[in-house]
Amino acid sequence: MDVFRIEGPVRLSGAVGINGSKNASLPIMAAAILGGGKSVLRAVPELSDISVFSELLGQLGCKVGRDDNGDLWIDSTVIDNPVGEYEIVRRMRASICVLGPLLARCGRAEVSMPGGCAIGDRPVDIHLRGLRQLGAQIHLKNGYIVAEAPQGLTGKDIFLGGPFGSTVLGTANVLMAAVTAKGQTVIESAACEPEIADLANCLNKMGAKISGIGSPRLTIQGVKRLEPVEYGVIPDRIEAGTFMVAAAITAGEVRLAHCRLDDMVAVVDKLRNVGVAVERSDDGCVVSRRGAIKTADITTQSYPGFPTDLQAQFMALLSLGEGNSVIIEKIFPDRFMHVAELNRMAANLRKEGPTVIVAGVKKLMGAAVMASDLRASAALVLAGLAAEGTTTVQRVYHIDRGYERIEERLNPLGAKIIRESI
Ligand code: EPU
């Protein structure tokens, strides 16, 4: 198991390129199931989550590989085993998004029911509700979701809202099932996240007829079949936000290339509120901080609100704020595993239900801390860049799920991070 040894404090400066989006890549890889041939995807990051998803597609019958130029290809000519095994789903919940396309393509799918994870219970009831409304028969057997539609699926008006708003992968699943359903489907309360818009754009390039992309109402005219595709995924707005906080927390100046600021309006707004300059450039932006970190109140929301996937990173930043900040988590109310770890680094955080009161401190101190989930781990790395002394982050595999060799990208900017195998 790898650990990071981080020496701080440092001031970051220089330029970094933002990779393709993990959370856009995963459903788009699932969409390749519908192509029935060889699709080629550009800018898919080299992450452990992508490897696990490739393994899953392989088990279904697809062939998956990378070209020398890094393009990922998926040949879905043969799907002879429409089963998402427990062994894979247990490692990555996003595996659930093969359910919709498998059902549409094969008329039957079995996917292990995902359990909870470090950030909460994460039910999939809304996914199943949507698929049932398209005509699927669904039951649970030995921990597996068994979905059947031997006569095919039929378009319907479907409301996909839930107690926490829209669902990202639930929308992906129902959308991918609906593209080849008979007639028209309207998904109300669809997720508006850029990753879902990217999936819909990719599906349209494959021959689907989806309108309302980027809005909470998606209208889908069913088509008979989709074709394989060549498609480039969007840049990762969460990775970009993490690098922005890295610049901010170290009072540095970092140029981000290949970054879509238009997908990050709420994030940029918060950064500016706390005294961080974000200047648009040709292909991205320049992020810098000269003065003190001011306070901010943050409530996480569905897009275009402030993303839950940047909550932990902003908590690290606000820990060094000039006063009290309040962070309310409205998407995953238990997503606070980083709170106790940041407190070990001398932050002053108090959790009250889904709210954390952040009392700013003058400095953070290096400590041994434990990564618990992807974004919590990123927050610990960010805190380690600004903290005095050595921070050791254990269980780095959580970070590798979503950030491609983060230390090799932060070190050229002035970070001092060593990866050690223990
Ligand atoms: N929910 C339900 N029922 C459902 C589905 C969701 O109640 O059937 C609830 C969830 O428990 C949560 C809320 O609805 O309270 C939103 O969850 P959502 O379904 O949108 O999450 P997801 O699709 O499982 C994706 C990202 C997450 C990101 C969330 C929210 C991928 C692979 N995962 O998860 O990303 O936090 O949307 O934006 O796209 C990450 O990258 O670190 C990560 C966790």
Coordinates of C-alpha atoms and ligand atoms in Angstrom, one line a residue:
M1 CA 0.0 0.0 0.0
D2 CA 1.4 3.4 -0.9
V3 CA 1.6 6.5 1.4
F4 CA 2.4 10.1 0.5
R5 CA 5.0 12.0 2.5
I6 CA 4.3 15.6 2.1
E7 CA 6.6 18.4 3.2
G8 CA 5.1 21.8 3.8
P9 CA 4.4 24.6 3.6
V10 CA 5.1 25.3 -0.1
R11 CA 4.0 28.0 -2.6
L12 CA 2.9 26.5 -5.9
S13 CA 3.6 28.2 -9.2
G14 CA 3.6 27.1 -12.8
A15 CA 1.2 25.4 -15.2
V16 CA -0.8 22.2 -15.1
G17 CA -3.0 20.5 -17.7
I18 CA -6.4 19.2 -16.6
N19 CA -7.2 15.6 -17.6
G20 CA -10.4 14.3 -19.1
S21 CA -13.3 13.8 -16.6
K22 CA -13.5 10.5 -14.7
N23 CA -17.2 10.9 -14.0
A24 CA -17.9 11.7 -17.7
S25 CA -15.7 8.8 -18.9
L26 CA -17.4 6.1 -16.9
P27 CA -21.0 6.5 -18.2
I28 CA -19.6 7.1 -21.7
M29 CA -17.7 3.9 -21.5
A30 CA -21.0 2.2 -20.5
A31 CA -22.6 3.9 -23.5
A32 CA -20.1 2.1 -25.8
I33 CA -22.1 -1.1 -25.0
L34 CA -24.9 0.3 -27.1
G35 CA -22.6 0.9 -30.2
G36 CA -22.3 -2.8 -31.0
G37 CA -18.8 -2.2 -32.5
K38 CA -15.5 -0.5 -31.9
S39 CA -15.8 2.9 -30.2
V40 CA -12.8 5.1 -29.6
L41 CA -12.7 7.5 -26.7
R42 CA -10.2 10.3 -26.3
A43 CA -9.0 12.0 -23.1
V44 CA -10.1 9.1 -20.8
P45 CA -7.8 9.5 -17.8
E46 CA -5.5 6.7 -16.6
L47 CA -7.1 6.0 -13.3
S48 CA -7.7 2.9 -11.3
D49 CA -11.5 3.4 -11.6
I50 CA -11.1 3.4 -15.4
S51 CA -9.1 0.2 -15.2
V52 CA -11.8 -1.4 -13.0
F53 CA -14.5 -0.3 -15.4
S54 CA -12.5 -1.7 -18.4
E55 CA -12.3 -5.0 -16.5
L56 CA -16.1 -5.0 -16.0
L57 CA -16.7 -4.3 -19.7
G58 CA -14.3 -7.2 -20.5
Q59 CA -16.3 -9.6 -18.3
L60 CA -19.5 -8.6 -20.2
G61 CA -17.8 -9.7 -23.4
C62 CA -16.3 -6.5 -24.8
K63 CA -12.7 -6.1 -25.9
V64 CA -11.0 -3.0 -24.4
G65 CA -7.6 -1.5 -24.9
R66 CA -5.5 1.7 -25.2
D67 CA -3.8 2.9 -28.4
D68 CA -0.3 4.2 -28.3
N69 CA -1.7 7.8 -28.3
G70 CA -3.7 7.0 -25.2
D71 CA -7.1 6.7 -26.9
L72 CA -9.3 4.1 -25.2
W73 CA -11.1 1.7 -27.5
I74 CA -14.0 -0.5 -26.6
D75 CA -15.3 -3.2 -29.0
S76 CA -18.8 -4.2 -28.0
T77 CA -19.5 -6.4 -31.0
V78 CA -20.1 -9.3 -28.6
I79 CA -21.8 -9.0 -25.2
D80 CA -22.4 -12.6 -24.1
N81 CA -22.4 -12.2 -20.3
P82 CA -24.6 -9.2 -19.2
V83 CA -23.6 -9.6 -15.6
G84 CA -21.9 -7.0 -13.3
E85 CA -20.2 -9.2 -10.8
Y86 CA -20.1 -8.4 -7.1
E87 CA -16.3 -8.6 -7.2
I88 CA -16.2 -5.5 -9.5
V89 CA -19.2 -3.6 -8.1
R90 CA -17.9 -3.9 -4.6
R91 CA -14.7 -2.1 -5.8
M92 CA -16.5 0.6 -7.7
R93 CA -20.2 1.6 -7.3
A94 CA -20.2 3.4 -10.7
S95 CA -20.4 -0.1 -12.2
I96 CA -24.2 0.3 -11.7
C97 CA -24.3 2.4 -14.9
V98 CA -24.0 -0.7 -17.1
L99 CA -27.5 -1.7 -16.0
G100 CA -29.4 0.6 -18.4
P101 CA -27.3 0.0 -21.5
L102 CA -27.2 -3.8 -20.9
L103 CA -30.9 -4.0 -20.5
A104 CA -31.4 -2.0 -23.7
R105 CA -28.9 -4.0 -25.7
C106 CA -29.6 -7.6 -24.3
G107 CA -33.1 -7.4 -22.9
R108 CA -31.7 -8.7 -19.7
A109 CA -29.0 -7.7 -17.1
E110 CA -27.8 -8.7 -13.7
V111 CA -25.8 -6.3 -11.7
S112 CA -24.7 -6.8 -8.1
M113 CA -26.6 -4.4 -5.9
P114 CA -24.1 -1.7 -4.7
G115 CA -23.6 -1.4 -1.0
G116 CA -22.9 1.8 1.0
C117 CA -19.5 3.4 0.9
A118 CA -17.4 5.9 3.0
I119 CA -19.6 8.8 1.9
G120 CA -23.0 7.3 2.7
D121 CA -25.7 4.7 2.0
R122 CA -26.1 5.7 -1.7
P123 CA -29.3 3.8 -2.6
V124 CA -30.2 3.1 -6.3
D125 CA -33.9 3.0 -5.9
I126 CA -34.4 5.9 -8.3
H127 CA -32.4 4.1 -11.0
L128 CA -34.7 1.1 -10.6
R129 CA -37.9 3.2 -10.5
G130 CA -36.9 4.8 -13.8
L131 CA -36.1 1.5 -15.5
R132 CA -39.3 -0.1 -14.3
Q133 CA -41.3 2.8 -15.8
L134 CA -39.7 2.0 -19.2
G135 CA -41.2 -1.5 -18.8
A136 CA -38.4 -3.5 -17.2
Q137 CA -39.2 -6.3 -14.8
I138 CA -36.8 -6.0 -11.9
H139 CA -36.2 -8.2 -8.8
L140 CA -33.4 -8.8 -6.4
K141 CA -31.8 -12.2 -6.3
N142 CA -28.9 -13.2 -4.0
G143 CA -27.7 -9.6 -3.8
Y144 CA -28.1 -9.0 -7.6
I145 CA -30.4 -6.7 -9.4
V146 CA -32.0 -8.8 -12.1
A147 CA -33.7 -6.7 -14.8
E148 CA -35.6 -8.1 -17.8
A149 CA -37.3 -6.7 -20.8
P150 CA -37.6 -9.5 -23.3
Q151 CA -40.1 -7.5 -25.4
G152 CA -37.9 -4.4 -25.3
L153 CA -38.5 -1.1 -23.5
T154 CA -41.2 1.5 -24.1
G155 CA -40.8 5.3 -23.8
K156 CA -42.6 7.0 -20.9
D157 CA -42.8 10.3 -19.0
I158 CA -40.6 9.7 -16.0
F159 CA -39.9 11.8 -12.9
L160 CA -36.4 11.1 -11.6
G161 CA -36.3 13.4 -8.5
G162 CA -35.5 12.1 -5.1
P163 CA -35.0 13.3 -1.5
F164 CA -31.6 14.8 -2.4
G165 CA -32.6 16.2 -5.8
S166 CA -31.6 14.6 -9.1
T167 CA -29.4 11.6 -9.5
V168 CA -26.3 11.7 -11.8
L169 CA -25.9 8.0 -12.5
G170 CA -29.6 7.3 -12.2
T171 CA -30.1 9.8 -15.1
A172 CA -27.3 8.1 -17.0
N173 CA -28.9 4.7 -16.6
V174 CA -32.4 5.7 -17.6
L175 CA -31.1 7.8 -20.5
M176 CA -29.1 4.9 -21.9
A177 CA -32.0 2.6 -21.5
A178 CA -34.4 5.1 -23.2
V179 CA -32.4 5.9 -26.3
T180 CA -33.5 2.7 -28.0
A181 CA -36.9 2.3 -26.3
K182 CA -40.0 2.4 -28.5
G183 CA -41.4 5.9 -28.8
Q184 CA -40.7 9.0 -26.7
T185 CA -39.3 9.3 -23.2
V186 CA -39.3 12.5 -21.2
I187 CA -37.1 12.5 -18.1
E188 CA -38.1 15.2 -15.6
S189 CA -35.7 16.3 -12.9
A190 CA -32.8 14.9 -14.8
A191 CA -29.3 15.6 -13.5
C192 CA -27.9 18.7 -15.3
E193 CA -24.3 17.9 -14.5
P194 CA -21.9 18.6 -17.4
E195 CA -20.9 14.9 -17.2
I196 CA -24.5 14.0 -18.1
A197 CA -24.6 16.5 -20.9
D198 CA -21.4 15.0 -22.2
L199 CA -22.9 11.5 -22.1
A200 CA -26.0 12.8 -24.0
N201 CA -23.9 14.5 -26.6
C202 CA -21.9 11.3 -27.1
L203 CA -25.2 9.3 -27.4
N204 CA -26.4 11.7 -30.0
K205 CA -23.2 11.3 -31.9
M206 CA -24.0 7.5 -31.8
G207 CA -27.4 8.2 -33.4
A208 CA -29.6 8.8 -30.4
K209 CA -32.2 11.6 -30.5
I210 CA -31.9 13.5 -27.2
S211 CA -33.0 17.1 -26.8
G212 CA -32.9 19.4 -23.7
I213 CA -29.3 18.5 -23.0
G214 CA -28.0 20.3 -19.9
S215 CA -31.5 21.0 -18.6
P216 CA -33.7 19.1 -16.1
R217 CA -36.0 17.9 -18.9
L218 CA -34.5 15.5 -21.3
T219 CA -36.7 14.4 -24.3
I220 CA -35.6 11.2 -26.1
Q221 CA -37.1 9.9 -29.3
G222 CA -36.3 6.2 -29.4
V223 CA -34.2 5.0 -32.3
K224 CA -33.7 1.4 -33.5
R225 CA -30.0 1.2 -32.9
L226 CA -26.9 3.2 -32.1
E227 CA -23.6 3.1 -33.9
P228 CA -20.0 3.0 -32.5
V229 CA -18.5 6.4 -31.9
E230 CA -15.3 8.4 -31.8
Y231 CA -15.6 10.9 -28.9
G232 CA -13.5 13.1 -26.7
V233 CA -14.6 13.5 -23.0
I234 CA -14.8 16.9 -21.3
P235 CA -12.1 18.1 -18.9
D236 CA -12.5 17.1 -15.3
R237 CA -14.1 20.1 -13.4
I238 CA -13.4 18.4 -10.0
E239 CA -9.8 17.8 -10.8
A240 CA -9.6 21.5 -12.0
G241 CA -11.3 22.6 -8.7
T242 CA -8.8 20.6 -6.7
F243 CA -5.8 22.3 -8.5
M244 CA -7.5 25.7 -8.0
V245 CA -7.6 25.0 -4.2
A246 CA -4.0 23.9 -4.3
A247 CA -3.0 27.3 -5.8
A248 CA -5.2 29.1 -3.3
I249 CA -4.2 27.2 -0.1
T250 CA -0.5 27.7 -0.9
A251 CA -0.9 31.4 -1.8
G252 CA 0.5 30.4 -5.2
E253 CA -0.2 31.2 -8.8
V254 CA -1.1 28.3 -11.1
R255 CA -2.2 28.3 -14.7
L256 CA -4.7 25.6 -15.5
A257 CA -4.9 24.5 -19.1
H258 CA -7.7 22.5 -20.7
C259 CA -10.2 23.6 -18.1
R260 CA -13.8 24.7 -18.8
L261 CA -14.5 27.6 -16.4
D262 CA -18.1 27.7 -17.7
D263 CA -18.7 24.3 -15.9
M264 CA -17.4 25.8 -12.7
V265 CA -19.3 29.0 -12.1
A266 CA -20.3 28.2 -8.5
V267 CA -16.8 27.1 -7.6
V268 CA -15.1 30.2 -9.1
D269 CA -17.7 32.4 -7.4
K270 CA -16.7 30.9 -4.0
L271 CA -13.0 31.2 -4.7
R272 CA -13.4 34.9 -5.6
N273 CA -15.4 35.4 -2.4
V274 CA -12.6 34.1 -0.3
G275 CA -10.0 36.3 -1.9
V276 CA -8.7 34.1 -4.7
A277 CA -8.2 35.6 -8.1
V278 CA -9.4 33.5 -11.0
E279 CA -8.5 35.0 -14.5
R280 CA -9.8 33.4 -17.6
S281 CA -7.1 32.5 -20.2
D282 CA -7.2 31.0 -23.7
D283 CA -7.8 27.4 -22.7
G284 CA -8.4 27.7 -19.0
C285 CA -7.5 30.1 -16.3
V286 CA -4.9 31.5 -13.9
V287 CA -5.6 31.1 -10.2
S288 CA -3.7 33.0 -7.6
R289 CA -3.9 34.4 -4.0
R290 CA -2.0 37.3 -2.5
G291 CA -4.1 38.3 0.6
A292 CA -5.6 36.4 3.5
I293 CA -8.2 33.7 3.0
K294 CA -11.6 35.1 3.8
T295 CA -14.6 33.1 5.1
A296 CA -17.4 31.7 3.1
D297 CA -20.6 29.7 3.7
I298 CA -21.0 26.8 1.3
T299 CA -24.0 24.6 0.7
T300 CA -23.4 21.7 -1.7
Q301 CA -26.1 21.2 -4.3
S302 CA -26.8 19.5 -7.7
Y303 CA -25.3 21.3 -10.7
P304 CA -25.1 24.3 -11.2
G305 CA -24.8 24.6 -7.4
F306 CA -21.6 24.0 -5.5
P307 CA -20.4 20.4 -6.1
T308 CA -20.2 17.9 -3.2
D309 CA -17.1 16.5 -4.9
L310 CA -15.2 19.8 -3.9
Q311 CA -16.6 20.1 -0.4
A312 CA -13.7 18.5 1.4
Q313 CA -11.1 20.4 -0.6
F314 CA -12.8 23.7 0.3
M315 CA -13.0 22.7 3.9
A316 CA -9.2 22.4 3.9
L317 CA -8.9 25.9 2.4
L318 CA -11.4 27.5 4.8
S319 CA -9.6 25.9 7.7
L320 CA -7.0 28.6 7.2
G321 CA -9.7 31.3 6.8
E322 CA -9.7 34.6 8.7
G323 CA -12.9 33.7 10.7
N324 CA -15.8 31.2 10.9
S325 CA -17.2 29.5 7.8
V326 CA -20.2 27.1 7.6
I327 CA -20.3 24.2 5.2
I328 CA -23.6 22.3 4.7
E329 CA -23.6 19.0 2.8
K330 CA -27.0 18.6 1.1
I331 CA -26.1 15.7 -1.3
F332 CA -24.3 13.2 0.9
P333 CA -25.1 14.3 4.5
D334 CA -22.5 11.9 6.0
R335 CA -19.6 12.9 3.7
F336 CA -17.4 14.2 6.4
M337 CA -14.7 11.5 7.0
H338 CA -12.1 14.2 6.4
V339 CA -13.2 16.3 9.4
A340 CA -11.5 14.3 12.1
E341 CA -8.4 13.9 10.0
L342 CA -8.1 17.7 9.3
N343 CA -8.5 18.3 13.0
R344 CA -5.5 16.0 13.6
M345 CA -3.6 18.6 11.5
A346 CA -4.8 21.4 13.9
A347 CA -7.8 22.5 12.0
N348 CA -10.7 23.6 14.1
L349 CA -13.8 21.9 12.7
R350 CA -17.0 21.1 14.5
K351 CA -19.6 18.8 12.9
E352 CA -23.3 19.2 13.7
G353 CA -25.3 16.8 11.6
P354 CA -24.8 17.6 7.9
T355 CA -23.1 20.9 8.8
V356 CA -19.5 21.7 9.7
I357 CA -18.5 24.9 11.4
V358 CA -15.0 25.8 10.3
A359 CA -13.2 28.1 12.7
G360 CA -10.2 29.4 10.8
V361 CA -6.8 28.8 12.3
K362 CA -3.5 30.6 11.6
K363 CA -1.7 27.5 10.6
L364 CA -2.1 23.8 10.0
M365 CA 0.5 21.3 11.3
G366 CA 1.7 18.1 9.5
A367 CA 0.4 14.8 10.9
A368 CA -0.1 11.2 10.0
V369 CA -3.6 11.0 8.5
M370 CA -5.7 8.4 6.8
A371 CA -7.4 8.8 3.4
S372 CA -11.0 7.5 3.5
D373 CA -12.5 8.3 0.1
L374 CA -11.3 10.0 -3.0
R375 CA -12.2 13.6 -2.3
A376 CA -11.5 13.4 1.4
S377 CA -8.0 12.2 0.5
A378 CA -7.5 15.1 -1.9
A379 CA -8.4 17.5 0.9
L380 CA -5.7 15.9 3.1
V381 CA -3.1 16.3 0.3
L382 CA -4.1 20.0 0.0
A383 CA -3.9 20.5 3.7
G384 CA -0.4 18.9 3.7
L385 CA 0.8 21.3 1.1
A386 CA 0.0 24.2 3.4
A387 CA 0.8 22.6 6.8
E388 CA 4.1 23.1 8.6
G389 CA 6.2 19.9 8.7
T390 CA 5.5 16.4 7.4
T391 CA 2.1 15.1 6.6
T392 CA 1.8 11.4 5.9
V393 CA -1.3 10.3 4.0
Q394 CA -2.1 6.6 4.2
R395 CA -4.2 4.6 1.8
V396 CA -3.2 6.6 -1.2
Y397 CA -5.1 4.2 -3.4
H398 CA -8.2 6.3 -2.7
I399 CA -6.6 9.2 -4.5
D400 CA -5.4 7.1 -7.4
R401 CA -9.0 6.3 -8.1
G402 CA -9.7 9.8 -9.3
Y403 CA -6.4 11.8 -9.8
E404 CA -3.8 10.6 -12.2
R405 CA -0.4 10.5 -10.5
I406 CA -1.3 13.6 -8.5
E407 CA 2.2 13.9 -7.0
E408 CA 3.8 14.0 -10.4
R409 CA 1.6 16.9 -11.3
L410 CA 1.9 18.8 -8.1
N411 CA 5.7 18.4 -7.7
P412 CA 6.7 20.4 -10.8
L413 CA 4.6 23.2 -9.4
G414 CA 6.8 23.2 -6.2
A415 CA 5.1 20.6 -4.0
K416 CA 7.3 18.2 -2.1
I417 CA 5.4 14.9 -2.2
I418 CA 7.1 11.5 -2.1
R419 CA 5.2 8.3 -2.8
E420 CA 6.4 5.4 -0.7
S421 CA 5.3 1.8 -0.8
I422 CA 5.0 0.3 2.7
Ligands
EPU1 N1 -29.9 8.9 -4.4 C1 -31.0 8.2 -4.0 N2 -31.5 7.2 -4.7 C2 -30.9 6.8 -5.9 C3 -29.8 7.5 -6.4 C4 -29.3 8.6 -5.6 O1 -31.6 8.5 -2.9 O2 -31.4 5.9 -6.6 C5 -29.4 10.0 -3.6 C6 -27.9 9.7 -3.1 O3 -27.9 8.9 -2.0 C7 -27.4 11.1 -3.0 C8 -28.1 11.9 -4.1 O4 -29.3 11.1 -4.4 O5 -27.9 11.6 -1.7 C9 -27.3 12.2 -5.3 O6 -26.6 11.0 -5.7 P1 -26.2 10.7 -7.2 O7 -27.0 9.5 -7.6 O8 -26.3 11.9 -8.0 O9 -24.7 10.2 -7.1 P2 -24.0 9.2 -8.0 O10 -24.6 9.3 -9.4 O11 -23.9 7.8 -7.4 C10 -22.1 10.8 -8.9 C11 -20.6 10.8 -8.9 C12 -20.2 11.2 -7.5 C13 -20.8 12.5 -7.1 C14 -22.3 12.4 -7.2 C15 -23.0 13.7 -6.9 C16 -19.9 9.3 -10.6 C17 -19.2 8.1 -11.0 N3 -20.1 9.6 -9.3 O12 -22.5 9.7 -8.0 O13 -18.8 11.3 -7.6 O14 -20.4 12.8 -5.8 O15 -22.7 12.0 -8.5 O16 -22.6 14.7 -7.7 O17 -20.3 10.1 -11.5 C18 -16.5 11.2 -6.8 O18 -16.2 11.4 -8.0 O19 -15.7 11.4 -5.9 C19 -17.9 10.9 -6.6 C20 -18.3 10.4 -5.4

